[in-house]
Short mmCIF file of C-alpha atoms in Angstrom, two decimals:
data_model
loop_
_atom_site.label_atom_id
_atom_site.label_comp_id
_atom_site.label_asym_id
_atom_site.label_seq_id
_atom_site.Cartn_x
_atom_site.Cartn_y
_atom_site.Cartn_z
CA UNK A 1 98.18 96.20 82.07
CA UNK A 2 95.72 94.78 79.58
CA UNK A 3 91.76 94.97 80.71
CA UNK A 4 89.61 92.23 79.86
CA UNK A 5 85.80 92.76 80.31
CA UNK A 6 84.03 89.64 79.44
CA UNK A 7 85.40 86.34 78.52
CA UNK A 8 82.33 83.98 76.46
CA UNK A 9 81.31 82.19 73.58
CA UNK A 10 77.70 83.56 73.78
CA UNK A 11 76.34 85.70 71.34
CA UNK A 12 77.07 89.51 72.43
CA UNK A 13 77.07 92.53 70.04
CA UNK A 14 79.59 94.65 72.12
CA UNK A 15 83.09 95.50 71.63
CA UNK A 16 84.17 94.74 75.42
CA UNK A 17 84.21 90.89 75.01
CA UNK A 18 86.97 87.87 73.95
CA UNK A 19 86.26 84.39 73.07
CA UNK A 20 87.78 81.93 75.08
CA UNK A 21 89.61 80.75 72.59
CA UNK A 22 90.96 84.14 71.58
CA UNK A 23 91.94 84.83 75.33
CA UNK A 24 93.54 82.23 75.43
CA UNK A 25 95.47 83.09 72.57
CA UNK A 26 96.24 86.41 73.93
CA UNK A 27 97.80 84.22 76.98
CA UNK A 28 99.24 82.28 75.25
CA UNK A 29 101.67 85.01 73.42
CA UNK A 30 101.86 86.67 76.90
CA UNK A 31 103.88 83.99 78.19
CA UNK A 32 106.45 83.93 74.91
CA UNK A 33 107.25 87.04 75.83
CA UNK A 34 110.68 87.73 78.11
CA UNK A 35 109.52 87.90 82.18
CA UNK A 36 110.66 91.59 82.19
CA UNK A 37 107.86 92.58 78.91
CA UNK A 38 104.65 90.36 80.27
CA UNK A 39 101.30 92.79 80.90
CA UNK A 40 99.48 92.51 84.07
CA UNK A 41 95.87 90.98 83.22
CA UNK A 42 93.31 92.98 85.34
CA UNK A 43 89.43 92.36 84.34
CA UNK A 44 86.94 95.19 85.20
CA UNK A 45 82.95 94.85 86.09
CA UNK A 46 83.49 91.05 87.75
CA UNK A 47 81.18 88.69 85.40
CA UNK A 48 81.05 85.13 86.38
CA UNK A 49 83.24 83.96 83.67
CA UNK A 50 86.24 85.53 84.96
CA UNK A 51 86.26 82.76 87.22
CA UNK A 52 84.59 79.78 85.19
CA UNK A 53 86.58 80.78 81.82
CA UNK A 54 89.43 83.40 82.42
CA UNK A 55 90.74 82.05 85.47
CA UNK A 56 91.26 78.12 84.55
CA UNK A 57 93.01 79.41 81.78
CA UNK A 58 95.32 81.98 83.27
CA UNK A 59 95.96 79.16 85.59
CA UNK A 60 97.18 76.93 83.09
CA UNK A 61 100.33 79.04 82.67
CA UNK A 62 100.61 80.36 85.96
CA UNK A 63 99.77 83.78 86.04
CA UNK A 64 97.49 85.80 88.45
CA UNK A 65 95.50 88.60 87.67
CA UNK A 66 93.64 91.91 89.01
CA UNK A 67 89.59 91.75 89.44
CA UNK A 68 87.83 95.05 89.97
CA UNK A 69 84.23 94.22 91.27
CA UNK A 70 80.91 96.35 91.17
CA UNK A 71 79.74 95.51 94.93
CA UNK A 72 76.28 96.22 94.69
CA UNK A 73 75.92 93.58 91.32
CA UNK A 74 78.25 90.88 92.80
CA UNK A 75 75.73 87.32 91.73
CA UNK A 76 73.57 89.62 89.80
CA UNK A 77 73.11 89.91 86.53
CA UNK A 78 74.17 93.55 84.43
CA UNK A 79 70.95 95.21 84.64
CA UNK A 80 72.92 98.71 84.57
CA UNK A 81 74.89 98.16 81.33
CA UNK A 82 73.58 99.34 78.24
CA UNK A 83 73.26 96.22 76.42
CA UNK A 84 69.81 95.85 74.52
CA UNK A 85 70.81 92.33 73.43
CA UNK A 86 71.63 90.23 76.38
CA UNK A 87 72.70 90.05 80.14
CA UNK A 88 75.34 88.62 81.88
CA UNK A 89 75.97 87.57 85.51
CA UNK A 90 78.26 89.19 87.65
CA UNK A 91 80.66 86.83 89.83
CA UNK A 92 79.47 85.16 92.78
CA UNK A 93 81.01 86.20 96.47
CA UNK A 94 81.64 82.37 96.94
CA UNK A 95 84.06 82.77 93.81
CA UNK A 96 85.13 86.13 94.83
CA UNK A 97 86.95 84.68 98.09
CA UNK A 98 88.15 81.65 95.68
CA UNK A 99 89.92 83.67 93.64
CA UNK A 100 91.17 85.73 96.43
CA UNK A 101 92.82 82.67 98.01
CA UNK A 102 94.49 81.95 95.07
CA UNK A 103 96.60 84.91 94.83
CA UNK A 104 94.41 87.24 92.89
CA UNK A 105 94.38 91.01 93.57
CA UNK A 106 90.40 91.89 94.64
CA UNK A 107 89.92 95.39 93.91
CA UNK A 108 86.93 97.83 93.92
CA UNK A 109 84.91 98.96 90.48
CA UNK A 110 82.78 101.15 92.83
CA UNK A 111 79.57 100.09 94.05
CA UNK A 112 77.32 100.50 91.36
CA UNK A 113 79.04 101.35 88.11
CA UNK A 114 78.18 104.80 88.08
CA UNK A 115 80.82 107.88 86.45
CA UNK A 116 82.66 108.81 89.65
CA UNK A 117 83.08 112.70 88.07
CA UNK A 118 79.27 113.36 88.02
CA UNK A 119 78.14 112.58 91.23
CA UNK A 120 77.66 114.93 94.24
CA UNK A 121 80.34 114.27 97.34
CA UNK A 122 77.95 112.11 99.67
CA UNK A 123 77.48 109.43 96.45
CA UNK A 124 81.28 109.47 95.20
CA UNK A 125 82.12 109.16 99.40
CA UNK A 126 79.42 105.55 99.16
CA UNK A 127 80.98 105.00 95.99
CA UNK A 128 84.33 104.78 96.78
CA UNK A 129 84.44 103.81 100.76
CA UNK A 130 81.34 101.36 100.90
CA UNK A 131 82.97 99.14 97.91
CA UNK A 132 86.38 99.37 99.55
CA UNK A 133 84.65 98.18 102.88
CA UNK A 134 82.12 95.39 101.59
CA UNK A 135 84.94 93.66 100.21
CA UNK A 136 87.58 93.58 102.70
CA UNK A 137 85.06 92.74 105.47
CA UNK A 138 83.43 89.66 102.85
CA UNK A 139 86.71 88.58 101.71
CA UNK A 140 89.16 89.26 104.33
CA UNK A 141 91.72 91.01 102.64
CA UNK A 142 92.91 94.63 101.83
CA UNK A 143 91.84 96.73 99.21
CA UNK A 144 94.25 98.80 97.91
CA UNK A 145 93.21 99.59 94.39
CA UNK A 146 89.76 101.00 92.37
CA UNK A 147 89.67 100.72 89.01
CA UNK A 148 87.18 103.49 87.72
CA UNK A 149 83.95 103.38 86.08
CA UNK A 150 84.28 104.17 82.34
CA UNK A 151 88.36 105.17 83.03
CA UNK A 152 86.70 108.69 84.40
CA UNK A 153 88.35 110.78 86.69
CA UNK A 154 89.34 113.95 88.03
CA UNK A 155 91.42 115.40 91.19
CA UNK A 156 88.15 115.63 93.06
CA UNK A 157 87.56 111.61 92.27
CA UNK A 158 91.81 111.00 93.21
CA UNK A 159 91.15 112.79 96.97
CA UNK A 160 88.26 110.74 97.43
CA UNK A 161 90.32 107.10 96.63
CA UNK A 162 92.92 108.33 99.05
CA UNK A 163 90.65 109.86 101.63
CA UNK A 164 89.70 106.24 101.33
CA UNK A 165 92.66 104.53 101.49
CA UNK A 166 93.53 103.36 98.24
CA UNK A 167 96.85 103.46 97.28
CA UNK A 168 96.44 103.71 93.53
CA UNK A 169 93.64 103.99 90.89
CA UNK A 170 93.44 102.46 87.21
CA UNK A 171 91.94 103.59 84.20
CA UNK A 172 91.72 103.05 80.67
CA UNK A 173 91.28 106.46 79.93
CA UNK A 174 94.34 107.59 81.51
CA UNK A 175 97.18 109.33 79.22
CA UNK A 176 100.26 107.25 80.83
CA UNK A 177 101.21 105.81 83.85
CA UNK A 178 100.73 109.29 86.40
CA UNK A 179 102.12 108.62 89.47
CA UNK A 180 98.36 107.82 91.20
CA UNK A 181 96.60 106.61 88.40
CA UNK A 182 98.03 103.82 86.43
CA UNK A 183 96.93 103.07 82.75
CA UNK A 184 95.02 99.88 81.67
CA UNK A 185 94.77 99.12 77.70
CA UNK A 186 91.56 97.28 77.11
CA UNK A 187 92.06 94.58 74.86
CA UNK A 188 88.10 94.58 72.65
CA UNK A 189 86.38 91.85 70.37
CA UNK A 190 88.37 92.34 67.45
CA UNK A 191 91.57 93.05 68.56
CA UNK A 192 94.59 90.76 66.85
CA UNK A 193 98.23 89.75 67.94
CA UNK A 194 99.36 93.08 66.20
CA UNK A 195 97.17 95.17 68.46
CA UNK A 196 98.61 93.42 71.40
CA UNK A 197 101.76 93.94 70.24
CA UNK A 198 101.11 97.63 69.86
CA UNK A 199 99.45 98.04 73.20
CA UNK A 200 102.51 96.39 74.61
CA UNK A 201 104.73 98.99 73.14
CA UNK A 202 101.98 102.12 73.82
CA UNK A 203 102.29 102.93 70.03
CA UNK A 204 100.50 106.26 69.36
CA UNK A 205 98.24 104.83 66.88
CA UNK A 206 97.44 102.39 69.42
CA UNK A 207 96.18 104.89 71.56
CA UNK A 208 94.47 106.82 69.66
CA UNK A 209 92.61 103.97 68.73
CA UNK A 210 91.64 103.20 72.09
CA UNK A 211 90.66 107.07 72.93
CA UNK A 212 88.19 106.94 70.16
CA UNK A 213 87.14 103.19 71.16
CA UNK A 214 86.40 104.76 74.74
CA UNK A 215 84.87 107.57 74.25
CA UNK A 216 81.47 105.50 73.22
CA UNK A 217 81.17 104.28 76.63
CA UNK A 218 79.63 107.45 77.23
CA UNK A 219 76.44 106.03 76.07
CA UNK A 220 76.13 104.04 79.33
CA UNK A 221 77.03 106.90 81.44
CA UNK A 222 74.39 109.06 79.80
CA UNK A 223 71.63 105.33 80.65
CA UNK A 224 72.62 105.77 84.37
#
């Protein structure tokens, strides 16, 4: 799976962004590839221009995709992200149940972006069950997979999701695909065809570069 965070033109001095013209680039070389080799898109935190800039193009060559929403920020703008130099707005619920109709997968991001692993039981229980239940009762549909905050989890975090009825979790933090917990590679800013390539093919170097890439996130965590 590759994770896309936010898809824009505007000016934005993170890492966790693509153009649209790079995205759709990335798309594009998606669908050269055989059936049997394509990556799942999935795009975490739910901004507004998954569906006004990711979506028409993924669209355009027939593919679906995964959206993991924070449910306390859906048509809000990022007021909990760490980003001194600009805010974004989160994705409507009108476009939510859109994009739901049209085939995507809706999933849960939790409910308010917080590290799952450093909360006490009651918050990671409203955490993972109130998301899970907000959307399926706003959008009609099952919820069957959280994508977590920051790719942080532990087995505490795992008997919570299925105590809540997920049936699988995502992370970019996680080693390889482990039964439960399936990896995500996020694709950043300056990531080129050759990255992709080597994200495809989980090259070692590739991953470390991510680890390292991740592990800065933890400025956020530390905001919250």
């Amino acid at each position: 799976m590759f994770c896309y965070h936010k898809i824009t033109s505007r000016i934005d001095f993170g890492i966790c962004v693509r153009t649209p013209d790079d995205f759709a680039r990335d798309v594009r070389w998606v669908a050269s590839l055989p059936a049997e080799l394509r990556p799942h898109f999935i795009f975490d935190d739910g901004y507004d221009d998954t569906f006004h800039t990711a979506y028409p193009i993924l669209e355009s060559f027939g593919f679906k995709a995964s959206l993991f929403v924070i449910t306390d920020w859906i048509g809000k703008r990022n007021d909990w992200d760490a980003n001194f130099f600009g805010k974004f707005e989160h994705i409507s619920l009108p476009a939510l149940r859109e994009l739901a109709a049209a085939g995507w997968e809706i999933g849960s991001h939790g409910a308010s972006h917080r590290a799952l692993t450093t909360l006490s039981s009651a918050e990671l229980r409203r955490e993972v069950f109130s998301s899970k239940r907000y959307l399926e009762d706003a959008l009609g549909v099952a919820v069957r997979k959280i994508s977590f905050p920051f790719g942080l989890f532990n087995q505490r975090v795992i008997d919570a999701c299925q105590d809540a009825g997920y049936d699988s979790a995502v992370s970019i933090r996680c080693a390889s695909a482990c039964g439960y917990v399936q990896r995500s590679l996020a694709v950043y800013r300056f990531d080129r065809q050759s990255h992709l390539r080597a994200k495809l093919h989980c090259h070692w170097l590739e991953l470390m570069r991510l680890r390292a890439i991740n592990s800065f996130s933890g400025l956020t965590v530390l905001m919250h």
